[in-house]
mmCIF file of C-alpha atoms in Angstrom:
data_model
loop_
_atom_site.group_PDB
_atom_site.id
_atom_site.type_symbol
_atom_site.label_atom_id
_atom_site.label_comp_id
_atom_site.label_asym_id
_atom_site.label_seq_id
_atom_site.Cartn_x
_atom_site.Cartn_y
_atom_site.Cartn_z
ATOM 1 C CA MET A 1 20.963 82.091 108.941
ATOM 2 C CA LYS A 2 23.853 82.332 109.423
ATOM 3 C CA ASN A 3 25.510 86.292 109.412
ATOM 4 C CA MET A 4 28.957 86.469 107.286
ATOM 5 C CA LEU A 5 30.616 89.540 108.935
ATOM 6 C CA LYS A 6 34.611 89.192 107.506
ATOM 7 C CA GLY A 7 36.854 90.674 109.940
ATOM 8 C CA ASN A 8 39.298 89.872 112.943
ATOM 9 C CA ALA A 9 38.560 88.613 116.049
ATOM 10 C CA VAL A 10 40.202 88.671 119.679
ATOM 11 C CA VAL A 11 39.434 86.659 122.352
ATOM 12 C CA GLY A 12 41.695 87.663 126.363
ATOM 13 C CA GLN A 13 41.484 86.043 129.376
ATOM 14 C CA SER A 14 40.699 87.056 133.011
ATOM 15 C CA GLY A 15 40.242 86.743 136.598
ATOM 16 C CA GLY A 16 41.300 84.068 138.182
ATOM 17 C CA PRO A 17 43.615 81.811 136.638
ATOM 18 C CA THR A 18 42.685 77.737 136.617
ATOM 19 C CA ALA A 19 43.851 74.173 134.856
ATOM 20 C CA ALA A 20 41.619 74.852 132.414
ATOM 21 C CA ILE A 21 41.648 77.923 130.738
ATOM 22 C CA ASN A 22 43.651 76.777 128.455
ATOM 23 C CA ALA A 23 41.501 74.643 127.347
ATOM 24 C CA THR A 24 39.127 76.929 126.624
ATOM 25 C CA LEU A 25 41.715 79.640 124.974
ATOM 26 C CA SER A 26 42.355 76.703 122.190
ATOM 27 C CA GLY A 27 39.134 76.034 122.090
ATOM 28 C CA VAL A 28 38.690 79.564 120.843
ATOM 29 C CA ILE A 29 41.647 78.698 119.696
ATOM 30 C CA ARG A 30 39.658 75.750 117.473
ATOM 31 C CA GLY A 31 36.719 77.654 116.615
ATOM 32 C CA ALA A 32 37.848 79.944 115.120
ATOM 33 C CA LYS A 33 40.428 78.699 112.490
ATOM 34 C CA GLU A 34 37.291 76.238 110.992
ATOM 35 C CA GLN A 35 35.433 79.674 110.806
ATOM 36 C CA LYS A 36 36.262 82.069 107.332
ATOM 37 C CA GLY A 37 34.170 84.929 108.609
ATOM 38 C CA ILE A 38 37.691 85.598 111.237
ATOM 39 C CA GLN A 39 40.782 85.674 108.951
ATOM 40 C CA THR A 40 42.944 86.956 111.696
ATOM 41 C CA LEU A 41 42.199 85.486 115.968
ATOM 42 C CA PHE A 42 44.254 87.884 118.318
ATOM 43 C CA GLY A 43 45.488 87.004 122.018
ATOM 44 C CA MET A 44 45.735 90.169 124.417
ATOM 45 C CA LYS A 45 47.977 90.715 126.406
ATOM 46 C CA ASN A 46 46.241 90.761 130.816
ATOM 47 C CA GLY A 47 42.666 90.742 128.893
ATOM 48 C CA ILE A 48 41.258 94.237 128.623
ATOM 49 C CA GLU A 49 44.288 95.812 130.015
ATOM 50 C CA GLY A 50 46.488 94.417 127.268
ATOM 51 C CA PHE A 51 44.092 95.790 124.649
ATOM 52 C CA LEU A 52 44.247 98.720 125.886
ATOM 53 C CA ASN A 53 48.721 99.229 125.326
ATOM 54 C CA GLU A 54 48.270 97.262 122.271
ATOM 55 C CA GLN A 55 49.576 93.814 123.895
ATOM 56 C CA LEU A 56 48.218 91.518 121.041
ATOM 57 C CA VAL A 57 49.338 88.287 119.876
ATOM 58 C CA ASP A 58 48.385 86.076 116.917
ATOM 59 C CA LEU A 59 47.161 82.792 117.899
ATOM 60 C CA THR A 60 46.567 81.707 114.330
ATOM 61 C CA GLN A 61 50.725 81.508 113.863
ATOM 62 C CA LEU A 62 51.297 80.314 117.807
ATOM 63 C CA VAL A 63 49.494 77.609 117.889
ATOM 64 C CA CYS A 64 49.125 75.753 115.114
ATOM 65 C CA THR A 65 48.976 71.723 115.594
ATOM 66 C CA GLU A 66 47.052 69.645 117.224
ATOM 67 C CA GLU A 67 50.362 68.774 119.306
ATOM 68 C CA ASP A 68 50.470 72.247 120.165
ATOM 69 C CA HIS A 69 46.930 72.339 120.991
ATOM 70 C CA LYS A 70 47.349 68.930 123.216
ATOM 71 C CA LEU A 71 50.307 71.243 125.353
ATOM 72 C CA LEU A 72 48.009 75.067 125.556
ATOM 73 C CA GLU A 73 45.186 72.567 126.804
ATOM 74 C CA CYS A 74 47.330 70.868 130.358
ATOM 75 C CA THR A 75 49.031 74.253 130.806
ATOM 76 C CA PRO A 76 47.374 75.894 134.070
ATOM 77 C CA ALA A 77 47.113 79.638 134.739
ATOM 78 C CA ALA A 78 46.214 82.244 132.369
ATOM 79 C CA ALA A 79 48.158 81.833 129.131
ATOM 80 C CA LEU A 80 48.124 84.757 127.849
ATOM 81 C CA GLY A 81 47.898 86.664 131.534
ATOM 82 C CA SER A 82 45.613 88.113 133.601
ATOM 83 C CA CYS A 83 43.803 90.782 134.732
ATOM 84 C CA ARG A 84 41.512 92.514 136.967
ATOM 85 C CA LYS A 85 40.898 95.598 135.517
ATOM 86 C CA LYS A 86 36.660 97.309 136.214
ATOM 87 C CA LEU A 87 35.210 99.446 133.310
ATOM 88 C CA PRO A 88 34.017 102.517 134.378
ATOM 89 C CA ALA A 89 29.587 101.873 134.932
ATOM 90 C CA ASP A 90 29.009 105.767 132.340
ATOM 91 C CA PRO A 91 29.487 104.565 128.309
ATOM 92 C CA ALA A 92 30.833 107.653 127.619
ATOM 93 C CA ASP A 93 33.923 107.635 129.958
ATOM 94 C CA PRO A 94 36.448 108.355 127.477
ATOM 95 C CA ILE A 95 38.373 105.165 127.711
ATOM 96 C CA TYR A 96 35.719 103.340 125.591
ATOM 97 C CA ASP A 97 36.209 105.147 122.925
ATOM 98 C CA GLN A 98 40.229 103.975 123.202
ATOM 99 C CA ILE A 99 38.245 100.613 123.330
ATOM 100 C CA PHE A 100 36.610 100.952 119.862
ATOM 101 C CA ALA A 101 39.221 102.946 118.118
ATOM 102 C CA LEU A 102 41.500 99.276 118.922
ATOM 103 C CA ILE A 103 38.903 97.724 117.748
ATOM 104 C CA GLN A 104 38.016 99.695 114.124
ATOM 105 C CA LYS A 105 41.924 99.921 114.334
ATOM 106 C CA TYR A 106 42.749 96.020 113.768
ATOM 107 C CA ASP A 107 39.607 95.663 112.107
ATOM 108 C CA ILE A 108 37.860 93.031 115.447
ATOM 109 C CA ARG A 109 34.224 92.259 114.107
ATOM 110 C CA TYR A 110 34.033 89.646 117.440
ATOM 111 C CA PHE A 111 34.592 89.605 120.962
ATOM 112 C CA PHE A 112 35.786 86.884 123.039
ATOM 113 C CA TYR A 113 35.908 87.102 127.082
ATOM 114 C CA ILE A 114 36.726 83.868 129.089
ATOM 115 C CA GLY A 115 36.351 85.421 133.070
ATOM 116 C CA GLY A 116 33.222 84.517 135.684
ATOM 117 C CA ASN A 117 31.311 87.374 137.109
ATOM 118 C CA ASP A 118 33.512 90.684 137.315
ATOM 119 C CA SER A 119 34.718 89.388 133.399
ATOM 120 C CA MET A 120 30.772 89.182 132.323
ATOM 121 C CA ASP A 121 30.706 92.339 133.484
ATOM 122 C CA THR A 122 33.282 93.206 131.130
ATOM 123 C CA VAL A 123 31.512 92.588 128.492
ATOM 124 C CA ASN A 124 27.825 93.280 129.312
ATOM 125 C CA LYS A 125 29.929 97.694 128.571
ATOM 126 C CA LEU A 126 31.410 96.820 126.217
ATOM 127 C CA SER A 127 28.109 95.166 124.078
ATOM 128 C CA ILE A 128 25.565 98.576 125.798
ATOM 129 C CA CYS A 129 29.198 100.506 123.970
ATOM 130 C CA ALA A 130 28.530 99.551 120.556
ATOM 131 C CA GLN A 131 24.930 99.568 120.721
ATOM 132 C CA LYS A 132 25.046 103.541 121.415
ATOM 133 C CA ARG A 133 28.104 103.407 118.485
ATOM 134 C CA ASN A 134 26.444 101.301 115.190
ATOM 135 C CA TYR A 135 28.890 99.296 115.351
ATOM 136 C CA GLU A 136 28.594 95.416 114.276
ATOM 137 C CA ILE A 137 30.834 93.586 116.363
ATOM 138 C CA TYR A 138 29.762 89.663 118.116
ATOM 139 C CA PHE A 139 30.592 90.077 122.363
ATOM 140 C CA MET A 140 30.967 87.124 124.352
ATOM 141 C CA GLY A 141 31.184 85.970 127.438
ATOM 142 C CA VAL A 142 33.157 82.648 127.571
ATOM 143 C CA PRO A 143 32.633 80.739 131.177
ATOM 144 C CA LYS A 144 35.352 79.928 134.189
ATOM 145 C CA THR A 145 35.334 80.081 137.021
ATOM 146 C CA ILE A 146 37.095 77.997 140.121
ATOM 147 C CA ASP A 147 33.894 78.465 142.542
ATOM 148 C CA ASN A 148 31.042 77.105 139.966
ATOM 149 C CA ASP A 149 29.325 80.194 140.787
ATOM 150 C CA LEU A 150 28.226 81.954 137.099
ATOM 151 C CA GLU A 151 24.287 82.428 136.460
ATOM 152 C CA GLY A 152 22.948 80.781 133.929
ATOM 153 C CA THR A 153 25.018 77.584 132.863
ATOM 154 C CA ASP A 154 25.080 74.179 134.128
ATOM 155 C CA HIS A 155 28.856 74.718 135.822
ATOM 156 C CA THR A 156 31.414 76.358 134.797
ATOM 157 C CA PRO A 157 34.903 75.588 132.552
ATOM 158 C CA GLY A 158 37.907 75.571 135.478
ATOM 159 C CA PHE A 159 35.806 73.316 138.087
ATOM 160 C CA GLY A 160 35.618 70.138 137.361
ATOM 161 C CA SER A 161 39.479 70.238 137.525
ATOM 162 C CA ALA A 162 39.661 72.485 140.907
ATOM 163 C CA ALA A 163 37.044 69.681 142.570
ATOM 164 C CA LYS A 164 38.980 66.894 141.314
ATOM 165 C CA PHE A 165 41.794 68.734 142.998
ATOM 166 C CA VAL A 166 39.744 68.952 146.611
ATOM 167 C CA ALA A 167 38.074 66.057 146.627
ATOM 168 C CA THR A 168 41.968 64.121 145.245
ATOM 169 C CA THR A 169 44.456 65.912 148.575
ATOM 170 C CA VAL A 170 41.249 66.084 151.092
ATOM 171 C CA CYS A 171 41.118 61.866 150.676
ATOM 172 C CA GLU A 172 44.534 62.072 151.186
ATOM 173 C CA ILE A 173 44.736 64.418 154.553
ATOM 174 C CA ALA A 174 42.229 62.152 155.377
ATOM 175 C CA ARG A 175 44.400 58.657 154.764
ATOM 176 C CA ASP A 176 47.507 60.063 156.400
ATOM 177 C CA CYS A 177 45.624 61.575 159.706
ATOM 178 C CA ALA A 178 44.167 58.643 160.605
ATOM 179 C CA VAL A 179 47.734 56.478 161.292
ATOM 180 C CA TYR A 180 47.799 57.713 164.523
ATOM 181 C CA THR A 181 45.631 57.486 167.476
ATOM 182 C CA ILE A 182 44.975 60.701 170.209
ATOM 183 C CA PRO A 183 42.677 62.358 169.452
ATOM 184 C CA ALA A 184 42.496 65.277 166.099
ATOM 185 C CA VAL A 185 41.082 67.668 163.966
ATOM 186 C CA THR A 186 42.633 68.172 160.702
ATOM 187 C CA ILE A 187 39.908 71.739 159.387
ATOM 188 C CA VAL A 188 41.307 72.233 155.546
ATOM 189 C CA GLU A 189 39.869 75.811 153.844
ATOM 190 C CA ILE A 190 38.690 75.789 150.781
ATOM 191 C CA MET A 191 38.045 78.977 148.162
ATOM 192 C CA GLY A 192 34.762 80.069 147.944
ATOM 193 C CA ARG A 193 33.798 83.520 148.182
ATOM 194 C CA ASP A 194 30.141 83.385 147.888
ATOM 195 C CA ALA A 195 29.392 80.057 146.878
ATOM 196 C CA GLY A 196 30.634 76.248 148.923
ATOM 197 C CA TRP A 197 30.618 74.499 145.204
ATOM 198 C CA LEU A 198 34.078 74.165 145.186
ATOM 199 C CA THR A 199 33.548 73.256 149.465
ATOM 200 C CA ALA A 200 31.614 70.128 148.946
ATOM 201 C CA ALA A 201 33.446 68.599 146.862
ATOM 202 C CA ALA A 202 35.639 67.168 149.742
ATOM 203 C CA GLY A 203 33.145 64.705 150.609
ATOM 204 C CA LEU A 204 32.924 63.592 147.356
ATOM 205 C CA PRO A 205 35.206 60.018 147.517
ATOM 206 C CA ALA A 206 32.812 59.040 150.354
ATOM 207 C CA LEU A 207 31.123 57.607 146.980
ATOM 208 C CA SER A 208 34.618 56.026 147.241
ATOM 209 C CA GLY A 209 34.423 54.395 149.415
ATOM 210 C CA GLU A 210 36.753 56.549 150.451
ATOM 211 C CA PRO A 211 37.834 58.640 153.624
ATOM 212 C CA ALA A 212 36.600 62.289 153.636
ATOM 213 C CA ALA A 213 36.098 65.030 155.211
ATOM 214 C CA ASP A 214 33.578 64.372 157.835
ATOM 215 C CA PHE A 215 31.999 67.671 158.451
ATOM 216 C CA ILE A 216 31.852 70.438 155.753
ATOM 217 C CA TYR A 217 30.438 74.023 155.933
ATOM 218 C CA LEU A 218 29.593 76.080 153.498
ATOM 219 C CA PRO A 219 29.007 79.426 153.109
ATOM 220 C CA GLU A 220 25.054 79.196 152.426
ATOM 221 C CA ARG A 221 25.014 79.263 155.578
ATOM 222 C CA VAL A 222 25.469 80.998 159.219
ATOM 223 C CA PHE A 223 28.843 79.983 160.711
ATOM 224 C CA ASP A 224 27.351 79.465 164.762
ATOM 225 C CA ALA A 225 30.831 78.148 166.065
ATOM 226 C CA ASP A 226 29.111 76.814 169.504
ATOM 227 C CA GLN A 227 27.667 74.268 167.156
ATOM 228 C CA PHE A 228 31.250 73.848 165.526
ATOM 229 C CA ILE A 229 32.882 73.013 168.897
ATOM 230 C CA LEU A 230 29.643 70.991 169.843
ATOM 231 C CA ASP A 231 29.816 68.816 166.104
ATOM 232 C CA ILE A 232 33.539 68.409 166.825
ATOM 233 C CA ARG A 233 32.714 67.021 170.204
ATOM 234 C CA GLN A 234 30.268 64.749 169.351
ATOM 235 C CA LYS A 235 32.149 63.121 166.567
ATOM 236 C CA LEU A 236 35.868 62.244 168.776
ATOM 237 C CA THR A 237 33.610 60.217 170.848
ATOM 238 C CA GLN A 238 33.022 57.919 167.638
ATOM 239 C CA LYS A 239 36.728 58.792 165.649
ATOM 240 C CA PRO A 240 39.957 59.866 166.781
ATOM 241 C CA ASN A 241 40.669 61.691 163.800
ATOM 242 C CA LEU A 242 38.378 64.705 162.182
ATOM 243 C CA VAL A 243 38.862 66.361 158.762
ATOM 244 C CA ILE A 244 36.602 69.290 158.326
ATOM 245 C CA ALA A 245 36.210 71.496 154.962
ATOM 246 C CA VAL A 246 35.260 74.960 155.447
ATOM 247 C CA SER A 247 34.709 77.797 152.469
ATOM 248 C CA GLU A 248 37.180 80.918 153.402
ATOM 249 C CA GLY A 249 33.644 82.648 152.924
ATOM 250 C CA LEU A 250 32.305 81.687 156.532
ATOM 251 C CA LYS A 251 30.345 84.389 158.338
ATOM 252 C CA ASP A 252 28.799 84.348 161.276
ATOM 253 C CA GLN A 253 25.408 85.683 162.602
ATOM 254 C CA ASN A 254 26.215 89.227 161.478
ATOM 255 C CA GLY A 255 27.520 89.187 158.031
ATOM 256 C CA LYS A 256 31.620 88.973 159.383
ATOM 257 C CA TYR A 257 33.960 87.436 157.397
ATOM 258 C CA VAL A 258 34.921 84.509 160.163
ATOM 259 C CA GLY A 259 38.523 84.587 159.209
ATOM 260 C CA GLU A 260 38.378 88.763 159.557
ATOM 261 C CA ALA A 261 40.427 88.468 162.381
ATOM 262 C CA THR A 262 43.560 87.342 160.699
ATOM 263 C CA GLN A 263 42.377 89.438 157.911
ATOM 264 C CA SER A 264 44.503 92.500 155.664
ATOM 265 C CA GLY A 265 40.305 93.734 155.355
ATOM 266 C CA SER A 266 41.475 95.136 152.163
ATOM 267 C CA THR A 267 39.319 94.482 148.749
ATOM 268 C CA ASP A 268 40.416 94.204 145.212
ATOM 269 C CA ILE A 269 39.025 96.606 142.886
ATOM 270 C CA PHE A 270 36.388 95.296 142.564
ATOM 271 C CA GLY A 271 35.217 95.524 145.658
ATOM 272 C CA HIS A 272 35.466 91.942 147.708
ATOM 273 C CA LYS A 273 37.000 91.261 150.733
ATOM 274 C CA TYR A 274 40.977 89.395 150.468
ATOM 275 C CA LEU A 275 39.545 86.482 151.432
ATOM 276 C CA ALA A 276 42.665 83.411 154.166
ATOM 277 C CA GLY A 277 42.080 82.643 157.767
ATOM 278 C CA THR A 278 39.091 81.305 158.059
ATOM 279 C CA ALA A 279 41.003 78.255 158.941
ATOM 280 C CA ARG A 280 43.344 79.102 161.194
ATOM 281 C CA GLN A 281 40.537 81.049 162.726
ATOM 282 C CA LEU A 282 39.353 78.406 163.996
ATOM 283 C CA GLU A 283 42.708 76.232 164.333
ATOM 284 C CA GLN A 284 42.678 78.382 167.624
ATOM 285 C CA LEU A 285 38.772 78.328 168.832
ATOM 286 C CA VAL A 286 39.140 74.262 169.355
ATOM 287 C CA LYS A 287 42.399 75.049 171.146
ATOM 288 C CA GLU A 288 41.265 77.266 173.045
ATOM 289 C CA LYS A 289 37.100 75.304 173.515
ATOM 290 C CA ILE A 290 38.894 71.187 173.420
ATOM 291 C CA GLY A 291 42.064 71.623 174.084
ATOM 292 C CA CYS A 292 43.029 69.165 171.544
ATOM 293 C CA LYS A 293 45.594 68.232 169.175
ATOM 294 C CA VAL A 294 44.506 71.127 165.887
ATOM 295 C CA ARG A 295 46.170 72.334 162.265
ATOM 296 C CA SER A 296 44.952 74.089 160.450
ATOM 297 C CA VAL A 297 46.021 74.083 156.388
ATOM 298 C CA GLU A 298 44.780 76.640 154.216
ATOM 299 C CA LEU A 299 44.836 75.079 149.784
ATOM 300 C CA SER A 300 45.450 78.234 148.480
ATOM 301 C CA LEU A 301 46.859 78.089 144.881
ATOM 302 C CA PRO A 302 47.324 74.570 143.871
ATOM 303 C CA GLN A 303 42.968 74.392 144.138
ATOM 304 C CA ARG A 304 43.603 77.012 140.674
ATOM 305 C CA CYS A 305 46.760 75.558 139.364
ATOM 306 C CA ALA A 306 46.840 72.130 139.392
ATOM 307 C CA GLY A 307 48.086 70.630 135.944
ATOM 308 C CA HIS A 308 48.885 67.324 136.996
ATOM 309 C CA LEU A 309 45.600 66.532 138.107
ATOM 310 C CA GLN A 310 43.152 67.679 135.842
ATOM 311 C CA SER A 311 39.668 66.909 135.530
ATOM 312 C CA LYS A 312 39.797 64.915 132.177
ATOM 313 C CA GLN A 313 35.784 66.546 131.277
ATOM 314 C CA ASP A 314 36.702 69.040 132.310
ATOM 315 C CA ILE A 315 39.578 69.830 129.834
ATOM 316 C CA GLU A 316 36.987 68.675 127.432
ATOM 317 C CA ASP A 317 34.144 70.327 128.058
ATOM 318 C CA SER A 318 36.231 73.326 128.521
ATOM 319 C CA VAL A 319 37.250 73.255 124.726
ATOM 320 C CA LEU A 320 33.986 72.222 124.060
ATOM 321 C CA VAL A 321 33.151 75.776 125.585
ATOM 322 C CA GLY A 322 34.983 77.140 123.327
ATOM 323 C CA ARG A 323 34.556 76.460 120.601
ATOM 324 C CA GLU A 324 31.406 76.712 120.449
ATOM 325 C CA ALA A 325 31.160 80.251 121.880
ATOM 326 C CA VAL A 326 32.991 81.990 118.010
ATOM 327 C CA ARG A 327 30.159 79.115 116.127
ATOM 328 C CA TYR A 328 27.131 81.454 117.737
ATOM 329 C CA ALA A 329 29.142 84.340 117.450
ATOM 330 C CA VAL A 330 29.713 83.773 113.372
ATOM 331 C CA ASP A 331 26.331 83.312 113.847
ATOM 332 C CA GLY A 332 25.425 86.083 114.899
ATOM 333 C CA GLN A 333 24.784 85.806 118.147
ATOM 334 C CA THR A 334 26.157 88.723 120.839
ATOM 335 C CA ALA A 335 26.211 90.154 124.441
ATOM 336 C CA SER A 336 25.939 86.598 124.707
ATOM 337 C CA ILE A 337 28.113 83.896 127.156
ATOM 338 C CA ALA A 338 28.309 80.045 126.240
ATOM 339 C CA ALA A 339 26.529 78.430 128.733
ATOM 340 C CA ILE A 340 27.034 74.299 129.059
ATOM 341 C CA ARG A 341 23.711 72.276 129.182
ATOM 342 C CA ARG A 342 23.809 69.057 131.033
ATOM 343 C CA GLU A 343 21.577 66.822 129.351
ATOM 344 C CA PRO A 344 18.408 64.848 131.175
ATOM 345 C CA GLY A 345 19.102 61.703 132.337
ATOM 346 C CA GLU A 346 21.980 59.259 134.165
ATOM 347 C CA LYS A 347 24.693 59.460 131.364
ATOM 348 C CA TYR A 348 26.376 62.454 131.751
ATOM 349 C CA ALA A 349 26.656 65.079 128.399
ATOM 350 C CA VAL A 350 26.369 68.353 127.706
ATOM 351 C CA HIS A 351 25.724 70.460 124.883
ATOM 352 C CA ILE A 352 25.694 74.253 124.730
ATOM 353 C CA ASP A 353 23.706 77.282 124.987
ATOM 354 C CA CYS A 354 23.204 80.710 124.614
ATOM 355 C CA VAL A 355 22.192 82.790 127.881
ATOM 356 C CA PRO A 356 22.398 86.547 127.677
ATOM 357 C CA VAL A 357 25.514 87.878 129.530
ATOM 358 C CA ALA A 358 23.079 90.188 130.928
ATOM 359 C CA GLN A 359 21.370 87.739 132.485
ATOM 360 C CA VAL A 360 24.788 86.506 134.244
ATOM 361 C CA ALA A 361 27.149 89.006 135.360
ATOM 362 C CA ASN A 362 26.993 89.756 138.707
ATOM 363 C CA LYS A 363 24.988 87.599 139.916
ATOM 364 C CA ILE A 364 26.159 84.627 141.987
ATOM 365 C CA ARG A 365 25.417 81.184 141.535
ATOM 366 C CA THR A 366 24.878 79.176 145.195
ATOM 367 C CA VAL A 367 24.521 76.042 146.581
ATOM 368 C CA PRO A 368 20.127 75.025 146.465
ATOM 369 C CA SER A 369 20.071 75.354 150.093
ATOM 370 C CA GLU A 370 18.191 71.352 149.557
ATOM 371 C CA TRP A 371 21.416 70.213 149.077
ATOM 372 C CA ILE A 372 23.200 70.986 151.867
ATOM 373 C CA THR A 373 22.707 70.912 156.022
ATOM 374 C CA SER A 374 24.203 72.720 158.505
ATOM 375 C CA ASN A 375 27.643 71.128 158.723
ATOM 376 C CA ASN A 376 27.685 68.519 155.775
ATOM 377 C CA VAL A 377 26.728 68.091 151.963
ATOM 378 C CA LYS A 378 23.290 65.571 150.681
ATOM 379 C CA LYS A 379 23.884 62.654 148.473
ATOM 380 C CA GLU A 380 22.683 64.850 145.851
ATOM 381 C CA LEU A 381 25.416 67.092 145.222
ATOM 382 C CA LEU A 382 27.441 64.640 145.377
ATOM 383 C CA THR A 383 25.965 63.402 143.150
ATOM 384 C CA TYR A 384 25.610 66.202 140.885
ATOM 385 C CA LEU A 385 29.495 67.171 141.623
ATOM 386 C CA GLN A 386 30.528 63.173 140.581
ATOM 387 C CA PRO A 387 30.917 63.511 136.346
ATOM 388 C CA LEU A 388 32.746 67.204 136.840
ATOM 389 C CA ILE A 389 35.602 65.422 137.583
ATOM 390 C CA GLU A 390 35.561 62.307 135.585
ATOM 391 C CA GLY A 391 38.996 61.338 134.025
ATOM 392 C CA GLN A 392 42.697 61.930 133.989
ATOM 393 C CA THR A 393 44.564 64.079 131.522
ATOM 394 C CA GLU A 394 48.006 62.673 129.332
ATOM 395 C CA VAL A 395 50.391 65.183 130.710
ATOM 396 C CA PRO A 396 53.175 65.312 128.928
ATOM 397 C CA TYR A 397 56.599 65.558 131.590
ATOM 398 C CA GLN A 398 59.823 66.700 130.702
ATOM 399 C CA ASN A 399 63.163 66.369 133.161
ATOM 400 C CA GLY A 400 60.126 64.651 135.274
ATOM 401 C CA ILE A 401 57.698 67.777 135.279
ATOM 402 C CA PRO A 402 54.846 68.791 133.647
ATOM 403 C CA LYS A 403 55.845 70.609 130.252
ATOM 404 C CA HIS A 404 54.196 73.792 129.806
ATOM 405 C CA PHE A 405 52.864 75.973 126.303
ATOM 406 C CA ILE A 406 54.091 79.449 126.712
ATOM 407 C CA ILE A 407 52.854 82.370 124.890
ATOM 408 C CA PRO A 408 55.526 84.525 124.725
#
């Protein structure tokens, strides 16, 4: 039975941005406009931190036309701003009194939070507090992350565009490296702390007969430095130029990050170590052990903010997830996330399901073991990834550079 609760809604973006997170925001705005139960949709600037500071904007007034929506959907990064705030585990903490006082002040009955694992933790905690306070409000997590490591969903919005960037960039790097005949190794570092989905995309060009990474090392496998050098030595006898893709989260048999020697050791508020330097560390190893020409390339932020290289399918899925999250909430679903379900069959198609957020929060979805080897990925994984990078969006340009939607 459809829930007819009337009131206002609020939406925020949290965690690392993506090239598609604003497409999901557009989907939420589209969905809110379709529901008579939602009167005003507020956007919280900088996630829950901005909400606590009452930094709210009226999105129904800011994003009005179809042209506005299309421009927002092809704008990378988080148009509302983001944050990495961890809420306390104790539901009796005073911060929840402050949050729910604001929820009541603005008559918020629907709360949408676009984010990854840590953001779903926020949705879960707020849902528990609402139940304890017996306040009627519907909380929906709306997934995003380029890491594709969120449980309960076939894939995450934002991943497809990042995977398209990785596949394209690795292919172009391989083309560049192939023009010389002297032995050389290029090591490309790709984001992925605990899951290697994004690094696996470095193998996608092979499905089209294009040059791809010769070796792909994922964090799902213990990294063996000696075997790494043996792999390179053997491959150099077959071709002079190698391109190797490595996840930033590679660990050795002792559980130590491969790039730890080049890192500061500092962590974010959720306890995650800041990662980088894996490729640089391996560059030094190859120099010492093999002595050939070697360089490291860290793809870094462009992986998640390359709006000029969006996957059309990713954008369509992202809008759909946002829109359907609103429909589920108005239908009475709460403490849940909108999850993508892939339809069976050869032709790619999806529908949106609803999954309890408690089953998702603080959990990591890794690449299945049967889809990877010690130094590469299998065709089954590439076949799963391929539809997610399909199609190009029509990016508007102004004075030669992409035009973006700005929320003041």
